[in-house]
Coordinates of C-alpha atoms in Angstrom, one line a residue:
X1 CA 121.2 94.0 95.7
X2 CA 119.6 94.2 99.4
X3 CA 118.7 96.9 101.3
X4 CA 120.4 96.2 105.0
X5 CA 118.0 93.1 105.4
X6 CA 119.3 89.7 106.1
X7 CA 122.1 90.9 108.0
X8 CA 124.0 92.1 104.9
X9 CA 124.8 95.5 103.4
X10 CA 123.6 97.0 100.3
X11 CA 126.4 97.0 97.5
X12 CA 126.4 100.3 95.9
X13 CA 126.9 99.5 92.4
X14 CA 129.1 102.2 90.3
X15 CA 130.7 103.1 93.3
X16 CA 133.6 102.7 95.4
X17 CA 132.1 102.6 98.5
X18 CA 129.9 99.7 99.8
X19 CA 127.3 100.6 102.3
X20 CA 128.0 98.6 105.1
X21 CA 131.7 98.0 104.5
X22 CA 134.3 97.7 107.3
X23 CA 135.2 101.1 106.9
X24 CA 131.9 102.7 107.4
X25 CA 131.3 106.3 107.0
X26 CA 128.6 108.6 104.9
X27 CA 124.8 108.4 105.2
X28 CA 121.5 106.8 104.1
X29 CA 118.7 108.6 103.6
X30 CA 115.1 107.0 103.9
X31 CA 112.6 108.9 102.4
X32 CA 108.2 108.2 102.4
X33 CA 107.3 110.6 99.9
X34 CA 103.6 111.2 100.1
X35 CA 101.1 113.1 98.2
X36 CA 101.4 116.3 100.2
X37 CA 104.2 115.6 102.6
X38 CA 107.5 114.3 102.9
X39 CA 109.0 112.3 105.7
X40 CA 112.7 111.4 106.0
X41 CA 115.2 109.7 108.5
X42 CA 118.9 109.8 108.2
X43 CA 121.2 107.0 109.3
X44 CA 125.1 107.3 109.8
X45 CA 126.8 104.2 108.4
X46 CA 129.2 102.5 110.7
X47 CA 131.4 99.4 110.0
X48 CA 130.4 96.4 109.5
X49 CA 130.4 93.6 112.5
X50 CA 129.6 90.1 112.3
X51 CA 128.1 90.6 108.8
X52 CA 125.6 93.5 110.4
X53 CA 126.0 96.8 109.2
X54 CA 125.7 99.3 112.0
X55 CA 123.1 102.1 111.3
X56 CA 122.6 104.7 113.9
X57 CA 119.8 107.1 113.3
X58 CA 121.0 110.8 113.4
X59 CA 118.3 113.0 111.8
X60 CA 114.4 113.1 111.0
X61 CA 112.2 115.4 109.6
X62 CA 108.8 115.8 107.6
X63 CA 108.0 118.7 105.0
X64 CA 104.2 119.1 104.7
X65 CA 101.7 121.1 102.7
X66 CA 103.5 120.3 99.6
X67 CA 101.6 122.1 96.5
X68 CA 99.2 123.7 99.0
X69 CA 98.7 127.4 97.5
X70 CA 96.6 128.6 100.2
X71 CA 99.2 127.6 102.9
X72 CA 103.0 127.9 103.2
X73 CA 104.8 124.3 103.6
X74 CA 106.3 123.8 107.1
X75 CA 109.7 121.8 107.4
X76 CA 110.1 120.4 110.8
X77 CA 113.4 118.8 111.6
X78 CA 114.9 116.9 114.3
X79 CA 118.4 116.0 115.6
X80 CA 118.6 112.5 117.1
X81 CA 121.3 111.3 119.6
X82 CA 121.6 107.5 120.2
X83 CA 122.1 106.4 123.7
X84 CA 124.6 103.7 123.9
X85 CA 123.7 103.0 127.5
X86 CA 120.0 102.5 126.8
X87 CA 120.1 101.5 123.0
X88 CA 117.5 104.3 122.5
X89 CA 117.3 107.0 120.0
X90 CA 116.4 110.3 121.6
X91 CA 115.5 113.7 120.4
X92 CA 118.2 115.9 121.1
X93 CA 116.8 119.3 119.3
X94 CA 113.9 120.3 117.0
X95 CA 113.5 123.1 114.5
X96 CA 110.5 124.1 112.4
X97 CA 110.5 126.6 109.6
X98 CA 108.5 127.7 106.8
X99 CA 109.5 126.7 103.4
X100 CA 109.1 127.0 99.6
X101 CA 107.7 123.7 98.6
X102 CA 105.3 124.2 95.4
X103 CA 106.6 120.7 94.4
X104 CA 108.1 117.5 95.6
X105 CA 111.4 118.6 94.0
X106 CA 111.3 121.9 96.2
X107 CA 110.4 119.6 99.1
X108 CA 113.3 117.3 98.9
X109 CA 115.8 120.3 98.1
X110 CA 114.8 121.6 101.4
X111 CA 115.2 118.8 103.4
X112 CA 118.4 117.7 101.5
X113 CA 119.9 121.2 102.4
X114 CA 119.1 120.8 106.1
X115 CA 120.7 117.3 105.9
X116 CA 123.8 118.1 104.2
X117 CA 124.2 120.8 106.6
X118 CA 123.8 118.6 109.6
X119 CA 126.1 115.9 108.4
X120 CA 128.9 118.5 106.9
X121 CA 132.1 118.0 109.2
X122 CA 134.2 120.4 107.4
X123 CA 134.3 124.2 106.9
X124 CA 135.7 123.9 103.4
X125 CA 133.1 126.0 101.1
X126 CA 134.3 123.8 98.3
X127 CA 133.5 120.3 99.9
X128 CA 131.1 118.4 97.8
X129 CA 128.4 117.7 100.9
X130 CA 126.4 115.6 98.7
X131 CA 129.1 113.0 98.2
X132 CA 128.3 112.1 102.1
X133 CA 125.0 110.8 101.2
X134 CA 126.0 107.1 99.6
X135 CA 122.2 105.8 99.3
X136 CA 118.6 106.5 99.4
X137 CA 115.8 104.1 100.2
X138 CA 112.6 105.0 99.5
X139 CA 108.9 103.3 100.6
X140 CA 107.1 102.7 97.8
X141 CA 103.3 101.4 98.2
X142 CA 102.8 99.2 95.6
X143 CA 104.6 97.0 93.3
X144 CA 102.3 95.0 91.7
X145 CA 103.2 91.3 91.1
X146 CA 106.5 92.5 89.6
X147 CA 108.6 92.5 92.7
X148 CA 109.3 90.4 95.7
X149 CA 111.9 92.1 97.7
X150 CA 113.7 95.4 97.6
X151 CA 115.2 96.6 94.2
X152 CA 117.8 98.9 92.9
X153 CA 116.0 101.7 91.1
X154 CA 116.3 102.0 87.5
X155 CA 114.3 103.5 84.5
X156 CA 112.8 99.8 84.3
X157 CA 111.7 99.9 87.9
X158 CA 110.3 103.8 87.7
X159 CA 108.2 102.3 84.7
X160 CA 106.7 99.7 86.6
X161 CA 106.1 101.9 89.8
X162 CA 104.0 104.3 87.0
X163 CA 102.2 101.3 85.6
X164 CA 101.0 100.1 88.4
X165 CA 100.1 103.2 90.1
X166 CA 96.2 103.0 89.3
X167 CA 96.3 100.2 92.3
X168 CA 97.5 102.8 94.4
X169 CA 96.8 106.5 92.7
X170 CA 97.2 108.5 95.7
X171 CA 100.7 106.9 96.7
X172 CA 102.6 105.6 93.7
X173 CA 102.6 108.7 91.8
X174 CA 104.0 110.6 95.0
X175 CA 106.5 108.0 95.5
X176 CA 107.7 108.2 92.1
X177 CA 108.1 112.3 92.4
X178 CA 110.1 111.3 95.6
X179 CA 112.7 109.3 93.4
X180 CA 112.8 111.5 90.5
X181 CA 113.2 114.5 93.1
X182 CA 116.0 112.8 94.7
X183 CA 117.9 111.9 91.5
X184 CA 117.6 115.2 90.3
X185 CA 119.0 116.6 93.6
X186 CA 121.8 114.1 94.1
X187 CA 122.7 112.7 90.6
X188 CA 122.2 109.2 89.0
X189 CA 125.5 108.1 90.5
X190 CA 124.0 107.7 94.1
X191 CA 122.2 104.4 94.4
X192 CA 118.5 104.7 95.3
X193 CA 116.6 101.3 96.6
X194 CA 112.8 100.9 96.3
X195 CA 111.3 98.8 99.4
X196 CA 107.3 97.9 98.4
X197 CA 104.7 97.5 101.0
X198 CA 103.1 94.5 98.5
X199 CA 106.3 92.7 98.4
X200 CA 106.0 91.0 102.0
X201 CA 102.7 89.4 101.0
X202 CA 103.8 88.0 97.7
X203 CA 103.6 84.3 99.3
X204 CA 99.9 84.5 99.5
X205 CA 98.5 81.3 97.8
X206 CA 96.2 81.8 95.0
X207 CA 93.1 80.9 96.9
X208 CA 94.1 83.7 99.2
X209 CA 94.8 86.5 97.1
X210 CA 91.7 86.1 94.6
X211 CA 88.5 87.8 94.9
X212 CA 85.2 86.2 94.2
X213 CA 84.7 88.3 91.3
X214 CA 84.6 87.6 87.5
X215 CA 88.1 86.1 86.8
X216 CA 88.8 88.7 83.8
X217 CA 88.7 91.7 86.5
X218 CA 92.2 89.8 87.7
X219 CA 93.7 88.7 84.6
X220 CA 92.9 92.1 82.5
X221 CA 93.0 94.8 85.3
X222 CA 95.1 93.0 87.8
X223 CA 92.4 93.2 90.5
X224 CA 93.3 90.9 93.6
X225 CA 94.4 91.0 97.1
X226 CA 97.9 92.3 97.5
X227 CA 98.6 93.4 101.0
X228 CA 99.6 96.6 102.4
X229 CA 102.2 97.8 105.2
X230 CA 104.3 94.9 104.3
X231 CA 107.7 96.7 105.6
X232 CA 106.0 97.1 109.0
X233 CA 104.7 93.6 109.2
X234 CA 108.4 92.4 108.3
X235 CA 109.5 94.4 110.9
X236 CA 107.1 93.0 113.7
X237 CA 107.8 89.7 112.6
X238 CA 111.3 89.9 112.6
X239 CA 111.2 91.5 116.4
X240 CA 108.8 88.8 117.2
X241 CA 111.4 86.0 116.1
X242 CA 114.0 87.9 118.3
X243 CA 112.0 87.9 121.3
X244 CA 111.0 84.1 120.9
X245 CA 114.6 83.1 120.9
X246 CA 115.6 85.6 123.6
X247 CA 112.9 84.5 125.9
X248 CA 112.6 80.9 124.6
X249 CA 108.9 81.6 124.2
X250 CA 106.8 78.7 123.1
X251 CA 104.7 80.4 120.3
X252 CA 102.6 78.3 118.1
X253 CA 104.0 76.9 114.6
X254 CA 102.7 76.7 111.3
X255 CA 103.3 73.9 108.7
X256 CA 106.4 75.5 107.4
X257 CA 108.0 75.7 110.9
X258 CA 107.3 79.5 111.2
X259 CA 106.0 81.4 113.9
X260 CA 102.1 81.2 113.5
X261 CA 100.9 84.7 114.9
X262 CA 98.2 87.5 114.3
X263 CA 99.7 90.8 113.2
X264 CA 98.1 94.0 113.4
X265 CA 99.2 97.2 112.0
X266 CA 97.5 100.1 113.8
X267 CA 97.3 103.6 112.6
X268 CA 95.8 106.2 110.1
X269 CA 96.8 104.6 107.1
X270 CA 95.6 101.4 108.3

């Protein structure tokens, strides 16, 4: 199972459709479920050309103040348009409304209702709008030492995310709520994939990930350096490699012949 990586598509096990097959069609929803907010983006799936899945951003939004008893939750939703001439996704329209979101289930329901209405191309009231969503991706902060790549979510993956939640208590619990809310809203037949922030950093050598603390804190409590924001670093590195090839940049190379560079992730979460 992959997640639109390495130039390939995602094979939807148990489904007649493959994300990124020659026919295309359907939408992939990507969710970042936080402790009090839920961000999402929707990609329309096109045909596969030269082993690369064509994904076009069509919607984006955020539900904020989830579970806040003093303030009403707000849902901001943007319709996006892709400009072929500039290859840039532009904002076409934006709406904001108050919604009932005491829980993540209610928040994701509010988001999905908007997504499904926007994706519905038929006026048939009996049509199953949910069938247009063919996969859901989740950003999950911590995978511990269990995962080195994106994985198809099943009960075991959910147990691991919960088990290592002590290493990222503000995030993993919320990420898991998003996964379970999506499953409740869309059903178990829609494939869900977890992408872990920690997965990118699994190649850290032992001398780099161990702290100068008693060894039993690692062996008994899994306290070590894991690395965060891996999906961001992976994207930056891939784009840097593309620039290197396109501009024939003479960047320093490390021992394994990869790019030797210092990458910085800047933001409130860094």
